[in-house]
Each structure stands twice: as C-alpha cells, then as structure tokens.
Coordinates of C-alpha atoms (C1' of nucleotides) in Angstrom, one line a residue:
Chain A
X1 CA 0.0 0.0 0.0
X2 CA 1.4 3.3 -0.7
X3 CA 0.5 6.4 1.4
X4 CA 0.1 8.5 -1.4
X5 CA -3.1 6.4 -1.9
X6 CA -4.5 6.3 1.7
X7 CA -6.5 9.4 2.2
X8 CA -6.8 8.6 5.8
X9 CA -4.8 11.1 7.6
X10 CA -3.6 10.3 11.7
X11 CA -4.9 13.2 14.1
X12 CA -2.3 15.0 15.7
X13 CA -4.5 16.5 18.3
X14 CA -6.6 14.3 21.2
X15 CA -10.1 13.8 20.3
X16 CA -12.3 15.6 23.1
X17 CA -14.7 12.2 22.9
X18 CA -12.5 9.5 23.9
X19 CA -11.4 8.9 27.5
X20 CA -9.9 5.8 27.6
X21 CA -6.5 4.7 25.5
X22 CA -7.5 2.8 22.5
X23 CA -10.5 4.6 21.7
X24 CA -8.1 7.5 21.1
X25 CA -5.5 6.2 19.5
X26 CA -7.9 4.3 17.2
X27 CA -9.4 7.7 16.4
X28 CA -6.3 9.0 15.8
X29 CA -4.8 6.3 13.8
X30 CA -7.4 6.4 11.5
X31 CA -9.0 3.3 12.4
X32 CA -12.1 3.7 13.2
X33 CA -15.1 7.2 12.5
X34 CA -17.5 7.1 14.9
X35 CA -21.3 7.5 13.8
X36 CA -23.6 7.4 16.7
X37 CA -22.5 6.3 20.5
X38 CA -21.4 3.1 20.7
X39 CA -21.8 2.5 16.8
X40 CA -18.4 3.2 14.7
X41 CA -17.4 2.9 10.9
X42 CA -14.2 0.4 10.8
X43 CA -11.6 2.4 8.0
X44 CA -9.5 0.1 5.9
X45 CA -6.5 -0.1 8.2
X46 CA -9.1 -1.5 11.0
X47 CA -10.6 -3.6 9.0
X48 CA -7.3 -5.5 8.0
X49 CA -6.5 -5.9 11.2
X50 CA -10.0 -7.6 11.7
X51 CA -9.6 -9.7 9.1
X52 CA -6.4 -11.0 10.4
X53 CA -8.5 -11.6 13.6
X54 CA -10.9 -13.5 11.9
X55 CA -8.8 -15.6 10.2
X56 CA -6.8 -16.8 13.0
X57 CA -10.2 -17.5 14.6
X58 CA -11.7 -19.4 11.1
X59 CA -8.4 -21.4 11.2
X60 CA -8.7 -22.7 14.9
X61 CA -12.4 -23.0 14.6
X62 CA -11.9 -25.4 11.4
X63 CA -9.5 -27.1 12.8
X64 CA -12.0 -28.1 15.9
X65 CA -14.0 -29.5 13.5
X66 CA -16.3 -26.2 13.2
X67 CA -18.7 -25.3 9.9
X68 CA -18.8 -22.0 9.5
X69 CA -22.8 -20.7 8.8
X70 CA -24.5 -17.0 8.6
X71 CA -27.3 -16.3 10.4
X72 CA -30.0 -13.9 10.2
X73 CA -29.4 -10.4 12.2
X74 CA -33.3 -9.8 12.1
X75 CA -34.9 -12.0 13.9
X76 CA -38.5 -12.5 14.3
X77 CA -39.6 -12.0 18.4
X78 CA -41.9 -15.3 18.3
X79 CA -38.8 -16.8 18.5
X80 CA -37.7 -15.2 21.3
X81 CA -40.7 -15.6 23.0
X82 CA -40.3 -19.6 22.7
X83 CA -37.2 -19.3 25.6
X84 CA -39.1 -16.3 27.2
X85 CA -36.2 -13.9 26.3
X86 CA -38.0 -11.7 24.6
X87 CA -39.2 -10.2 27.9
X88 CA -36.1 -11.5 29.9
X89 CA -33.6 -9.6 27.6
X90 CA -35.3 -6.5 28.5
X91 CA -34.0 -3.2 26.6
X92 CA -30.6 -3.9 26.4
X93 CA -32.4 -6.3 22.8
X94 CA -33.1 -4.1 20.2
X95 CA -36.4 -4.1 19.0
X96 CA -38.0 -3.5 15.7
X97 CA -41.6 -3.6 13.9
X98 CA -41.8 -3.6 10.3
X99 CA -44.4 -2.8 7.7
X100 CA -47.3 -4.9 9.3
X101 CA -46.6 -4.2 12.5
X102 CA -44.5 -7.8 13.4
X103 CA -42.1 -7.5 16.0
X104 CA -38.5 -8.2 15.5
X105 CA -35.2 -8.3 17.1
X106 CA -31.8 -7.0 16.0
X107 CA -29.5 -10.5 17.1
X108 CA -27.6 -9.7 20.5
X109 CA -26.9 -13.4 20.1
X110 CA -28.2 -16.6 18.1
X111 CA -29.0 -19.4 20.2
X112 CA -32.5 -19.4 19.5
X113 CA -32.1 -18.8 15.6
X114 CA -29.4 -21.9 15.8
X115 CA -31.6 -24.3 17.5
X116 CA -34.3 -23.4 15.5
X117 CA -32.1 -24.2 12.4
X118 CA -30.6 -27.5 13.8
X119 CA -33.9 -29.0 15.1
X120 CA -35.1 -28.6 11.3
X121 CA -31.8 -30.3 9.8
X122 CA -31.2 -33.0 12.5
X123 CA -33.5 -35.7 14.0
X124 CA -30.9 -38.4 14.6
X125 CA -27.8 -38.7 17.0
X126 CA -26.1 -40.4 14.2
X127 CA -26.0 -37.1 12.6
X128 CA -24.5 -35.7 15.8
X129 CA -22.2 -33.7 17.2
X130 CA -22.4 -31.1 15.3
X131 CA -20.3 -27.4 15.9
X132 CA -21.3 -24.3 13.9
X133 CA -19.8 -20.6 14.5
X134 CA -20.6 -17.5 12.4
X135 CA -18.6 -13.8 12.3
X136 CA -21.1 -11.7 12.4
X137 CA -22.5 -7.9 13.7
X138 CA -24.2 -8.3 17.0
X139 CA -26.7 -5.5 18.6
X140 CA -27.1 -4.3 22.2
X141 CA -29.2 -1.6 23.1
X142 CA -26.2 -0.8 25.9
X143 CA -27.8 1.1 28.7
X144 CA -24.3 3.2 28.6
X145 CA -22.0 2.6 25.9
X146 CA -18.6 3.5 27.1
X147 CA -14.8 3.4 26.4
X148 CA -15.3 3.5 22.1
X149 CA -15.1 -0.2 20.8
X150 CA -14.7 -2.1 24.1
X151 CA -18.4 -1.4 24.6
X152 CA -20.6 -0.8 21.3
X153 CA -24.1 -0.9 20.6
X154 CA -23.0 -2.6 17.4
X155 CA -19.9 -4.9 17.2
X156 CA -18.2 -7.9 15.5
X157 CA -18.7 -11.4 17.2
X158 CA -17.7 -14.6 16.8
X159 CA -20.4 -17.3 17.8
X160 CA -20.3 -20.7 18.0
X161 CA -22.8 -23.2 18.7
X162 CA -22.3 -27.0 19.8
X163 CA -25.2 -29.9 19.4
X164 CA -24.3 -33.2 21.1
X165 CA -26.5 -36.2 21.8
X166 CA -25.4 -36.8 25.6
X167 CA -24.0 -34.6 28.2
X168 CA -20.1 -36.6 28.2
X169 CA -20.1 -35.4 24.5
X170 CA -20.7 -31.9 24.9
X171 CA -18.4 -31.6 27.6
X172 CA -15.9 -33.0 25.3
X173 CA -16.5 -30.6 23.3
X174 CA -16.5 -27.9 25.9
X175 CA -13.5 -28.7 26.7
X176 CA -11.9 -29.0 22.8
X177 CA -13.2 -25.0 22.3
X178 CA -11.2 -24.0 26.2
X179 CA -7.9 -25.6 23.8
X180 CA -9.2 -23.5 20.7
X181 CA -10.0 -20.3 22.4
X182 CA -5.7 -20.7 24.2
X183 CA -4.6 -21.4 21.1
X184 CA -7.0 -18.2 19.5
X185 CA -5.5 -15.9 21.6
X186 CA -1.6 -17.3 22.0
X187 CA -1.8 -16.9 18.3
X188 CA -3.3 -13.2 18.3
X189 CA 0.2 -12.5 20.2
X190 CA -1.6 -11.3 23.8
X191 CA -1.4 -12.4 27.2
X192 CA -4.6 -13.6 28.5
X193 CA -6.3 -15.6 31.2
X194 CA -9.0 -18.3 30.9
X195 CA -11.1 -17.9 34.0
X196 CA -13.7 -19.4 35.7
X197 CA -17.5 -17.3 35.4
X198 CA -20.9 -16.4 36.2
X199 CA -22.7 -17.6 32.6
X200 CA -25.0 -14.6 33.7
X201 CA -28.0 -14.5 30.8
X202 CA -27.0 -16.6 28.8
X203 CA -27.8 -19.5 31.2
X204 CA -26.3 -22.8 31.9
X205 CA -24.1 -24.3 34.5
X206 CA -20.8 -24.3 33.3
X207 CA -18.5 -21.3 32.2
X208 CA -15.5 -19.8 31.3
X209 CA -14.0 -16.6 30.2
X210 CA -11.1 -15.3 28.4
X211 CA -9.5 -12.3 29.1
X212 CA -7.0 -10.4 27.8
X213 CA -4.6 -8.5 30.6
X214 CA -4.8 -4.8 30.8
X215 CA -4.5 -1.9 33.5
X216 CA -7.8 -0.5 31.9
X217 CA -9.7 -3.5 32.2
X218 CA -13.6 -3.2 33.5
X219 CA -13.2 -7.0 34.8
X220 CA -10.9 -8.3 37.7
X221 CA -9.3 -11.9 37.6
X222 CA -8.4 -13.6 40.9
X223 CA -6.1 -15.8 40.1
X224 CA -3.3 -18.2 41.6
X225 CA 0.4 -17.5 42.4
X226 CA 1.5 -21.1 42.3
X227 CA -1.3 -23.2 40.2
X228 CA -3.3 -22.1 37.2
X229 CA -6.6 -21.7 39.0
X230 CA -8.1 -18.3 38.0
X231 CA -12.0 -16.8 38.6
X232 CA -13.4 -13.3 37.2
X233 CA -14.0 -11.6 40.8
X234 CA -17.6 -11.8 40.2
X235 CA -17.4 -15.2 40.5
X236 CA -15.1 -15.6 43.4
X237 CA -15.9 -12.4 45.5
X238 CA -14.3 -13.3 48.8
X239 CA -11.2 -15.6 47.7
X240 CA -7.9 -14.7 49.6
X241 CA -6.2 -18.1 48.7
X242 CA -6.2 -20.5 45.9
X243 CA -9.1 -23.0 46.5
X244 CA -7.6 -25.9 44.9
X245 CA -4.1 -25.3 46.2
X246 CA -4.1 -22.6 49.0
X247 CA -1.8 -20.3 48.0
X248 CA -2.1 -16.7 48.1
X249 CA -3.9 -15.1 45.3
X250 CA -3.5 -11.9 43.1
X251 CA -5.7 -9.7 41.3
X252 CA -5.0 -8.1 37.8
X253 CA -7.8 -6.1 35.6
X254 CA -8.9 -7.5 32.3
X255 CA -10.7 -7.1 29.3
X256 CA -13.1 -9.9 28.6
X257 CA -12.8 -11.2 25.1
X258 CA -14.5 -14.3 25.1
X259 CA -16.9 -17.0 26.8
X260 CA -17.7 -20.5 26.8
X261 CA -21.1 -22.0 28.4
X262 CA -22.4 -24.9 28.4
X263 CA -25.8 -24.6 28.0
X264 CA -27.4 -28.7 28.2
X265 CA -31.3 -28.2 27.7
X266 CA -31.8 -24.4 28.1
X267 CA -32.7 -23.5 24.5
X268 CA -33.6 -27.2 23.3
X269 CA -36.0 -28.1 25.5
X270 CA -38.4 -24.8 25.8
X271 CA -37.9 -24.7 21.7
X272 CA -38.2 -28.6 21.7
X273 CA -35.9 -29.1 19.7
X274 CA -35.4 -32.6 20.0
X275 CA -33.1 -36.0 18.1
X276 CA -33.7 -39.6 18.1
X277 CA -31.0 -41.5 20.6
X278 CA -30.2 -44.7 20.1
X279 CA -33.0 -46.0 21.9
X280 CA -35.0 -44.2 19.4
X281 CA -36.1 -41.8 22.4
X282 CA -36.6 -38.4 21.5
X283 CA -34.7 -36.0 23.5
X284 CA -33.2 -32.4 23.1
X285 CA -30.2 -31.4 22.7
X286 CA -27.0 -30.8 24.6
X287 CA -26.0 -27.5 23.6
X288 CA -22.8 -25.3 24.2
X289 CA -22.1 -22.1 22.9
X290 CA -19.0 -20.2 22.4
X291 CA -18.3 -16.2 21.8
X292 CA -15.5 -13.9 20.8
X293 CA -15.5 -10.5 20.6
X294 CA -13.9 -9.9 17.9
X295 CA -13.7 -5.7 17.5
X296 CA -13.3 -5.4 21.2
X297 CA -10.7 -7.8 20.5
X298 CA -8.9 -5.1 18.8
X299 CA -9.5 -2.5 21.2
X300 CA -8.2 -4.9 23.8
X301 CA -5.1 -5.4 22.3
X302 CA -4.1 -1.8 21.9
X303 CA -5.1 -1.3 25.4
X304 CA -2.5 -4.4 26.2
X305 CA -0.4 -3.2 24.3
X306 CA 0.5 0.1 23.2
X307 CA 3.1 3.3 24.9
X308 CA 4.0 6.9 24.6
X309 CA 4.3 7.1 20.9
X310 CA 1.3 5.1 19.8
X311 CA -0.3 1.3 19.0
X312 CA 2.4 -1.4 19.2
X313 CA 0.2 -4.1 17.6
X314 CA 1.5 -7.4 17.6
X315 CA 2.4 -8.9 14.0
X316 CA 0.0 -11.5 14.1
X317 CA -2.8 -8.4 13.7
X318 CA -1.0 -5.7 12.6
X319 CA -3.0 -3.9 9.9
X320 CA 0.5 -3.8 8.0
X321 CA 3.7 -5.9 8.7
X322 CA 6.0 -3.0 8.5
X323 CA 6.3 0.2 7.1
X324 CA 8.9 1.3 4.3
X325 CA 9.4 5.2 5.1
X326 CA 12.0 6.5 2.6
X327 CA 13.4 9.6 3.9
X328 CA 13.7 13.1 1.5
X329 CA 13.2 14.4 -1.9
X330 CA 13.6 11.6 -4.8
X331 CA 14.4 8.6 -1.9
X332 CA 10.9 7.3 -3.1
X333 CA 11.8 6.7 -6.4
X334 CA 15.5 5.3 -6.1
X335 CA 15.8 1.8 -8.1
X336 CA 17.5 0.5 -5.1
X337 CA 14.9 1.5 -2.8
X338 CA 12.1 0.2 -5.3
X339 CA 14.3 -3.0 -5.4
X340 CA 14.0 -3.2 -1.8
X341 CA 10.4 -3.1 -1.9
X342 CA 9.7 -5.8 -4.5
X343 CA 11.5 -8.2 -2.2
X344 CA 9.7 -7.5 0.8
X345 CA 6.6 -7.5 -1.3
X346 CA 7.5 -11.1 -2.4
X347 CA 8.8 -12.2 1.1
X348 CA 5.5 -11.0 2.6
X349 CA 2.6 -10.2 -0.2
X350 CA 0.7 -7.0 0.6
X351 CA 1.9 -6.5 4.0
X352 CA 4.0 -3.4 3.4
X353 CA 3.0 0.0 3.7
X354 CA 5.0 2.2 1.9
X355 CA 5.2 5.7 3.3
X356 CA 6.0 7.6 -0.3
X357 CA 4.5 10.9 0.6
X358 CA 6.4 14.1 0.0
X359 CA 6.7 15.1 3.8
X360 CA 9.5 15.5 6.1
X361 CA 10.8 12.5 8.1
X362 CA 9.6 13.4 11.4
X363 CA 6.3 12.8 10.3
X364 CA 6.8 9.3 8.5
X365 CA 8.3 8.7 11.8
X366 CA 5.3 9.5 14.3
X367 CA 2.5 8.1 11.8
X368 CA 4.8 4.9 11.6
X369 CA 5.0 5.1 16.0
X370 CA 1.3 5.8 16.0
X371 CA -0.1 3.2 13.6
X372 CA 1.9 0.3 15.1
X373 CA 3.5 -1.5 11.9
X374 CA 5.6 -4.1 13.9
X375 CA 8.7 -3.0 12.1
X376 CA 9.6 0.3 10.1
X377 CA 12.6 0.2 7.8
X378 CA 13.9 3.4 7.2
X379 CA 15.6 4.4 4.0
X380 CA 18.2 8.0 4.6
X381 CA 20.1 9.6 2.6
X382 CA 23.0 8.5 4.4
X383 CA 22.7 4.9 4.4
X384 CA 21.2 4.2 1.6
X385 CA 24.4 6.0 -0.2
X386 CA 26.5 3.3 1.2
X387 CA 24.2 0.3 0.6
X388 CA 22.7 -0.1 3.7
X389 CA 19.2 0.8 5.3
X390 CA 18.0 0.7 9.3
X391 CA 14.9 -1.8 10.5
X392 CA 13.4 -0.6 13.8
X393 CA 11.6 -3.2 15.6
X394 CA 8.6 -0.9 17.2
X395 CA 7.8 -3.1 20.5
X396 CA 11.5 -2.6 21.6
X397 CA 12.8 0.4 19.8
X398 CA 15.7 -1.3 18.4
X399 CA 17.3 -0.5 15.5
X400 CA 19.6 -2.2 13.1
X401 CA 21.9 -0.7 10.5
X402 CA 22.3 -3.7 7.5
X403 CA 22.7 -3.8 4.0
X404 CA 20.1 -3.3 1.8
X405 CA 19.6 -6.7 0.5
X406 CA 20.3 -8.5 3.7
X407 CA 16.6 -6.4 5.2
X408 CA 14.1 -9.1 4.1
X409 CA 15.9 -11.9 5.5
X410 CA 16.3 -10.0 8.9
X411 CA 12.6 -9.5 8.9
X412 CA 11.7 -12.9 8.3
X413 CA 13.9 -14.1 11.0
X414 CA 12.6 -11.3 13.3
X415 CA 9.3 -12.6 12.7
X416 CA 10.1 -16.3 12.7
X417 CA 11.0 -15.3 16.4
X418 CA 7.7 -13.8 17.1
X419 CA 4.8 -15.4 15.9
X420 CA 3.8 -17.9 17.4
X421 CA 3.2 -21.6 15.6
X422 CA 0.5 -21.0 13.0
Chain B
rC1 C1' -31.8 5.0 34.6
rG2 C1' -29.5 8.7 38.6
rG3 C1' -25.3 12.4 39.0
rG4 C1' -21.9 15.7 36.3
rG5 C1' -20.0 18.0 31.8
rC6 C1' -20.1 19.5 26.7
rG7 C1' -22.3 20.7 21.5
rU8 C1' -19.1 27.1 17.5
rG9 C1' -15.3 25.2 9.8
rG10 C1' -12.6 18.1 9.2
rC11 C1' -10.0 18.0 14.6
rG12 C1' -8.8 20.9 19.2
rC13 C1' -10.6 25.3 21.4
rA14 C1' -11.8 30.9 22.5
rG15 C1' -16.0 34.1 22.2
rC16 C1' -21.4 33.6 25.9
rC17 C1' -21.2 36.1 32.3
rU18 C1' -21.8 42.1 30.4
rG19 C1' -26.5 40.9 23.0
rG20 C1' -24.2 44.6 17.9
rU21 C1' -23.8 39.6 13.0
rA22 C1' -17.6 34.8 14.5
rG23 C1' -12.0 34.1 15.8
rC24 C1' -7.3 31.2 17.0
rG25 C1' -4.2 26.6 16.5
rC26 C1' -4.0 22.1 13.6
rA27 C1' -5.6 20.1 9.0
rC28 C1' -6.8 21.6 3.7
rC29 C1' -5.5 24.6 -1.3
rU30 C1' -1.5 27.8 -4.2
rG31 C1' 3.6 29.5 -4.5
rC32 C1' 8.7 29.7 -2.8
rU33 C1' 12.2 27.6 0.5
rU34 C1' 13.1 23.1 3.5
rU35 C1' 13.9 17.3 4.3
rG36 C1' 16.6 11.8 10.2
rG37 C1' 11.5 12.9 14.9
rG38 C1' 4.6 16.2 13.7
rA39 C1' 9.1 22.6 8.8
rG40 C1' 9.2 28.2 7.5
rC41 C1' 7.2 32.4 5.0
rA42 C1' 3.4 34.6 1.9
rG43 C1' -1.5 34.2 0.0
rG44 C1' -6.3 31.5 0.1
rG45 C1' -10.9 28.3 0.8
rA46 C1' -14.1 26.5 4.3
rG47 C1' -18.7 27.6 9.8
rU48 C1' -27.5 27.3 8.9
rC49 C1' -22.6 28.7 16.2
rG50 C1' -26.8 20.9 17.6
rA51 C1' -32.3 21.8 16.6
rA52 C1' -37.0 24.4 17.4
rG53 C1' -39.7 28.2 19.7
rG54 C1' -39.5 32.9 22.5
rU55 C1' -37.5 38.0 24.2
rU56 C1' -35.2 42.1 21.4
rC57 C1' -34.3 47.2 16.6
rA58 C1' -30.5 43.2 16.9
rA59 C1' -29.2 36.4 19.6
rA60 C1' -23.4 32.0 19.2
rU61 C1' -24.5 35.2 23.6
rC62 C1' -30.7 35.9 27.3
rC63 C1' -35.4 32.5 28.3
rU64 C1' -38.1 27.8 27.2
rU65 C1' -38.3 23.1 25.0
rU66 C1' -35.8 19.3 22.6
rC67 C1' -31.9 16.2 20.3
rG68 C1' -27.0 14.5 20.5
rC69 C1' -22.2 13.3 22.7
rC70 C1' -18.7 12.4 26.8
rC71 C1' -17.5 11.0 32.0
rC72 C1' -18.9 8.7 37.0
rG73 C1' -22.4 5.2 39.2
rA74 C1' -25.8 1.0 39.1
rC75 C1' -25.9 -3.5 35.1
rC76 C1' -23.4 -6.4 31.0
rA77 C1' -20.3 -9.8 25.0

RNA sequence: CGGGGCGUGGCGCAGCCUGGUAGCGCACCUGCUUUGGGAGCAGGGAGUCGAAGGUUCAAAUCCUUUCGCCCCGACCA
C-alpha cells in the first residue's frame, strides 16, 4: 500500500470524545469514525487488522472441527418468545416492527435462531455432534455505551454453537473449544487468562471466560500465584487463597474477550428441539455455545499493548507488517529502494505499507509510531548512499543498520521469532 | 436510569457572564524555501454557532423546550 493512496490522515490532536486509551489512539490512527454512541465505521486499516483476527479464529475454529454458517441479524420475536427472552432480555435487545406491525429483534446473540435451524436439519444422534460458528455484527441496546469499541451498541462477534446427543459429548467438546480459544488468543500474540464465570443470561451451569490483561480493564481476575486456578472476581468475590491449592492469590484487571457456556437443555427443551438416541427416544439437545469479541478484541489489544508514541500491535494483527518510510526528496523513487520493496513485497505479499509521501521525516516517523506496523525500515540519505538501510523493531525500539539486500531476511527471522506456531 | 460536563469550519478550542452579525491553533488549497522525529514564509478556501420556539431594533451570547455526545455510578459480549 502506498501512502500517497491512503486518504486517511492520523490526528495529531486528542479527540475531546474519547477517555480511555484505545478509543483515542484508534481515532487518531485512523482506524475507526465514529457514527452514533457506541456505533463506529471500521476504516480500511481497522478492517485489515479484523480480518487477520478473523482468520486466525476461522483457522482454529476449522480445525475443531467447526462449519462455518451465517445467520439472520433480524430475527423474528416469536422466536424469542419460545425461551421467554423476549421479555427476559429487557431493553438492552433491540427491537424492531416492520411494515405490518411484526415485531423483531436486532441479534444480541443466536442461540435461538441456531436451535431453530438445527432442530429442522437433525433428528438423529447419528447425525451428531455437530459445531457451527458465524462472524457476524451483534446488537445491544447498551444502557451506557462506554470506552469506544470495548463497549458498542454494534460490534463484530464470533459465535459458535455446539449440538451433542449426551451430556459426556458436549463436555468433550466444551472442553476442545477451552484448547481452541488458548490457542485463538496465544496466536493473536496477547497475554490472557481463561477464568472461571458467572454464565449470567445466557444460562447454563458451566463457564469460562477469556481475558486479555490490561490496566484498563472493567473485569478483575483472581487468580493463583502457584497453580493455574483463575475466577473473574464476580465469580469468586471473597477468595484470599487458591481454592484448589491454597496459596495466596493476586488480582490483575482484564478485558473480557470471550466466553464459553455450556448450555445442556436451556434453549432445546423450551424450543423442543429434539433427536432420536439410540433407543430411538426423543430428547433435546446438549448445547454449548462459544463467543468472541472480535472488535473489542482489537480495542483490547491496543489497550495491552500500546506506549507513549502510539499502538504497538502485535504482528500477528498488525493492519501492515512493517512500514517502508523512505526519507527526503527523490528517496521514493531510487531503483534500489524500489528494489528493496519488491522483495519484501514477495517475502510478505501486501503487508507493506510504503510511506511515499512528499513530507519530512519526522512525520513518517510518528505516523509509523502511532499506527503500530511491527517494524519500520527506514531508508536515509546516508545509508542508503552506502548500501545499507535501518529496521526498527517498534515493540523494543531497536534499530539495526544492515545492508540493503540483507533487510528481508532480517525481517523474516525477526518474525520467525515472534509469531507464534500457525 | 440517577449524577456531572459538553455541543461554535474536518479536529482541538476561544468568544457567551456584560446581546451589535464569528475568531485562534492544527488540518486543507496555491507559491517559494526546507527534508533523520509532527518545517518556515506569503497568500487562500471552508462555519445554517446541535435543533425548534420565544424575548429584542438586533441572539453564538438571554429564556423555554428538545436532540446528540462524553464522563462517573448501578448493570453487562
């Protein structure tokens, strides 16, 4: 990408609306515009890094065995009124009437619409387990949307849903989604708990969240010094010591970025939405469900993970790789620096933001800081004379004088470090 | 939903108290100079002052109503 083409421009003054960190520096990285409160447009550098977001999350959600499906945002409140939600949601569900006056709701959330689906498609266990998940805008009327895109009214969600003919099964697969949700977010490059939690409205007896570590976080985790126990405070108001273990205990804020529940009969029954065992018994399903949020996950990782200067996103999401800023007049247009370009280009298609614009350095410097590219690899005047060029690694600040040819080779290594297995 | 704050060019703000028809910085456009950490000079374009009603010779400014946005709290992916 070349800047010369991106007519997004970085702000160089705080916007008044935003409080908390990544809301302002997504506003002025040019990542996000906002529309209404708690409703934003994504520009395209946000919506690369979504996309790189999602497609960790398709990739581990295949893997377990997941089909991916689409479902209907509008959803018709008879539905709702099947699992009495539609009262028992109360306003935070968006509702909506059209032409003939029949009620609908914007989706907060899709267990109804899934069981409805599956119960039409399966009536025998030998056509179970089966695991569906959908990326997809979600809609909460928030009674106070807050803090940019850690709290919308509208955001991007991963949901997945889980039918199994016996209890033992859906726990087994309860427990596959805990592996694919670790390996989700070691992959996304932040540091994150899996705790133990309320499962709150959406129901069900067994629960966990994920959360991603950050000084801003709404959400406290409790969680062991020794062992790997962990809870979300709501969930484990008064512990002082481990429970399992006994050791003392230590609190860290969080941003929670996704949930598990297992959810046995609480939507299949009330919809009956009922299989065949093998006694040729008809009973519901076993049902577990499975979220991410994936624009808060965004939001969440520049609040992990971010300083003085701007975003430091990790590579795995980083909107672009690294940035080539070629410094004065005619530095754009050199054949060695174009040279230099074409083989990062083929080391790393697309992933390369090329910072030709006719301004002075200091500004390809802070809009390179701000942005986040992992790596920036500068081209002077003085370097490039002899051959050489300068990588700095953004997270560390560390900067390495090579020749030019020898660049893409340290950035693969460099990122061959990094990223974790893929 | 309770408490607080704010709506004035794209962004950040001043002007309001004490009415007289809108200003500053950034950004933008043109020209010249400049080029390793948000350049300088000169010229220029851009605002129904959130909206509606009222008071007045005259309203960004005073009064009423209303909408929106932000923050804190209670509740939540």
């Amino acid at each position: 990408m070349k800047a010369s083409l991106d007519p997004v421009q970085t702000l160089h003054e705080e916007p008044a609306e935003a409080e908390v960190v990544s809301h302002r520096l997504m506003l002025r990285a040019g990542l996000v515009r906002k529309l209404a409160g708690g409703v934003y447009s994504y520009l395209p550098m946000a919506v690369r890094a979504l996309r790189k977001v999602e497609a960790i999350i398709r990739q581990e959600m295949e893997a377990a065995g997941a089909q991916e499906v689409l479902l209907p945002a509008l959803q018709p409140s008879d539905l709702w009124e099947k699992t009495d939600r539609w009262k028992a949601y109360g306003p935070e569900l968006f509702r909506v009437s059209d032409r003939h006056e029949r009620s609908f709701a914007l989706g907060p959330t899709h267990e109804e619409v899934i069981t409805d689906l599956v119960s039409q498609i399966i009536r025998s266990y030998r056509q179970l387990p089966f695991l569906a998940y959908q990326i997809q805008t979600k809609f909460r009327d928030e009674r106070r949307p807050r803090f940019g895109m850690l709290r919308g009214r509208e955001f991007i969600m991963k949901d997945a849903y889980s039918f199994s003919a016996s209890e033992a099964d859906a726990h087994r697969i309860y427990a596959r989604m805990q592996e694919t949700y670790a390996r989700i977010f070691r992959r996304l490059g932040l540091e994150h708990r899996m705790v133990e939690a309320d499962s709150g409205l959406i129901g069900g007896n067994l629960s966990h969240e994920f959360m991603i570590m950050a000084d801003s976080g709404e959400d406290t985790v409790i969680s062991c010094e020794k062992c790997v126990w962990a809870s979300n405070i709501e969930k484990a108001p008064d512990a002082e010591i481990c429970p399992v273990c006994g050791s003392p205990v230590t609190s860290r804020t969080a941003i929670e970025v996704g949930h598990v529940f297992y959810l046995a009969h609480k939507y299949s029954a009330p919809m009956g939405a009922n299989f065949l065992d093998a006694a040729g018994k008809e009973i519901p399903f076993f049902m577990g469900c499975y979220g991410i949020g994936v624009s808060r996950i965004l939001a969440a990782a520049i609040e992990q993970s971010h300083d003085g200067q701007g975003i430091v996103w990790p590579v795995s999401i980083a909107p672009y790789r690294n940035a080539v800023l070629p410094l004065g007049p005619g530095m754009a247009e050199r054949p060695e620096v174009l040279a230099l370009l074409d083989s990062i280009e083929s080391l790393w298609p697309g992933e390369t933001y090329f910072d030709d614009r006719e301004v002075r350095p200091g500004m390809k410097f802070q809009d390179a800081d701000l942005r986040g590219f992992p790596f920036q690899v500068i081209l002077g005047e003085r370097h490039v004379e002899k051959g050489n060029g300068e990588v700095k690694i953004r997270r560390s600040g560390e900067r390495i004088v090579l020749p030019l040819k020898d660049i893409p080779a340290l950035l693969s290594a460099r990122v061959q470090a990094i990223l974790p297995e893929s």
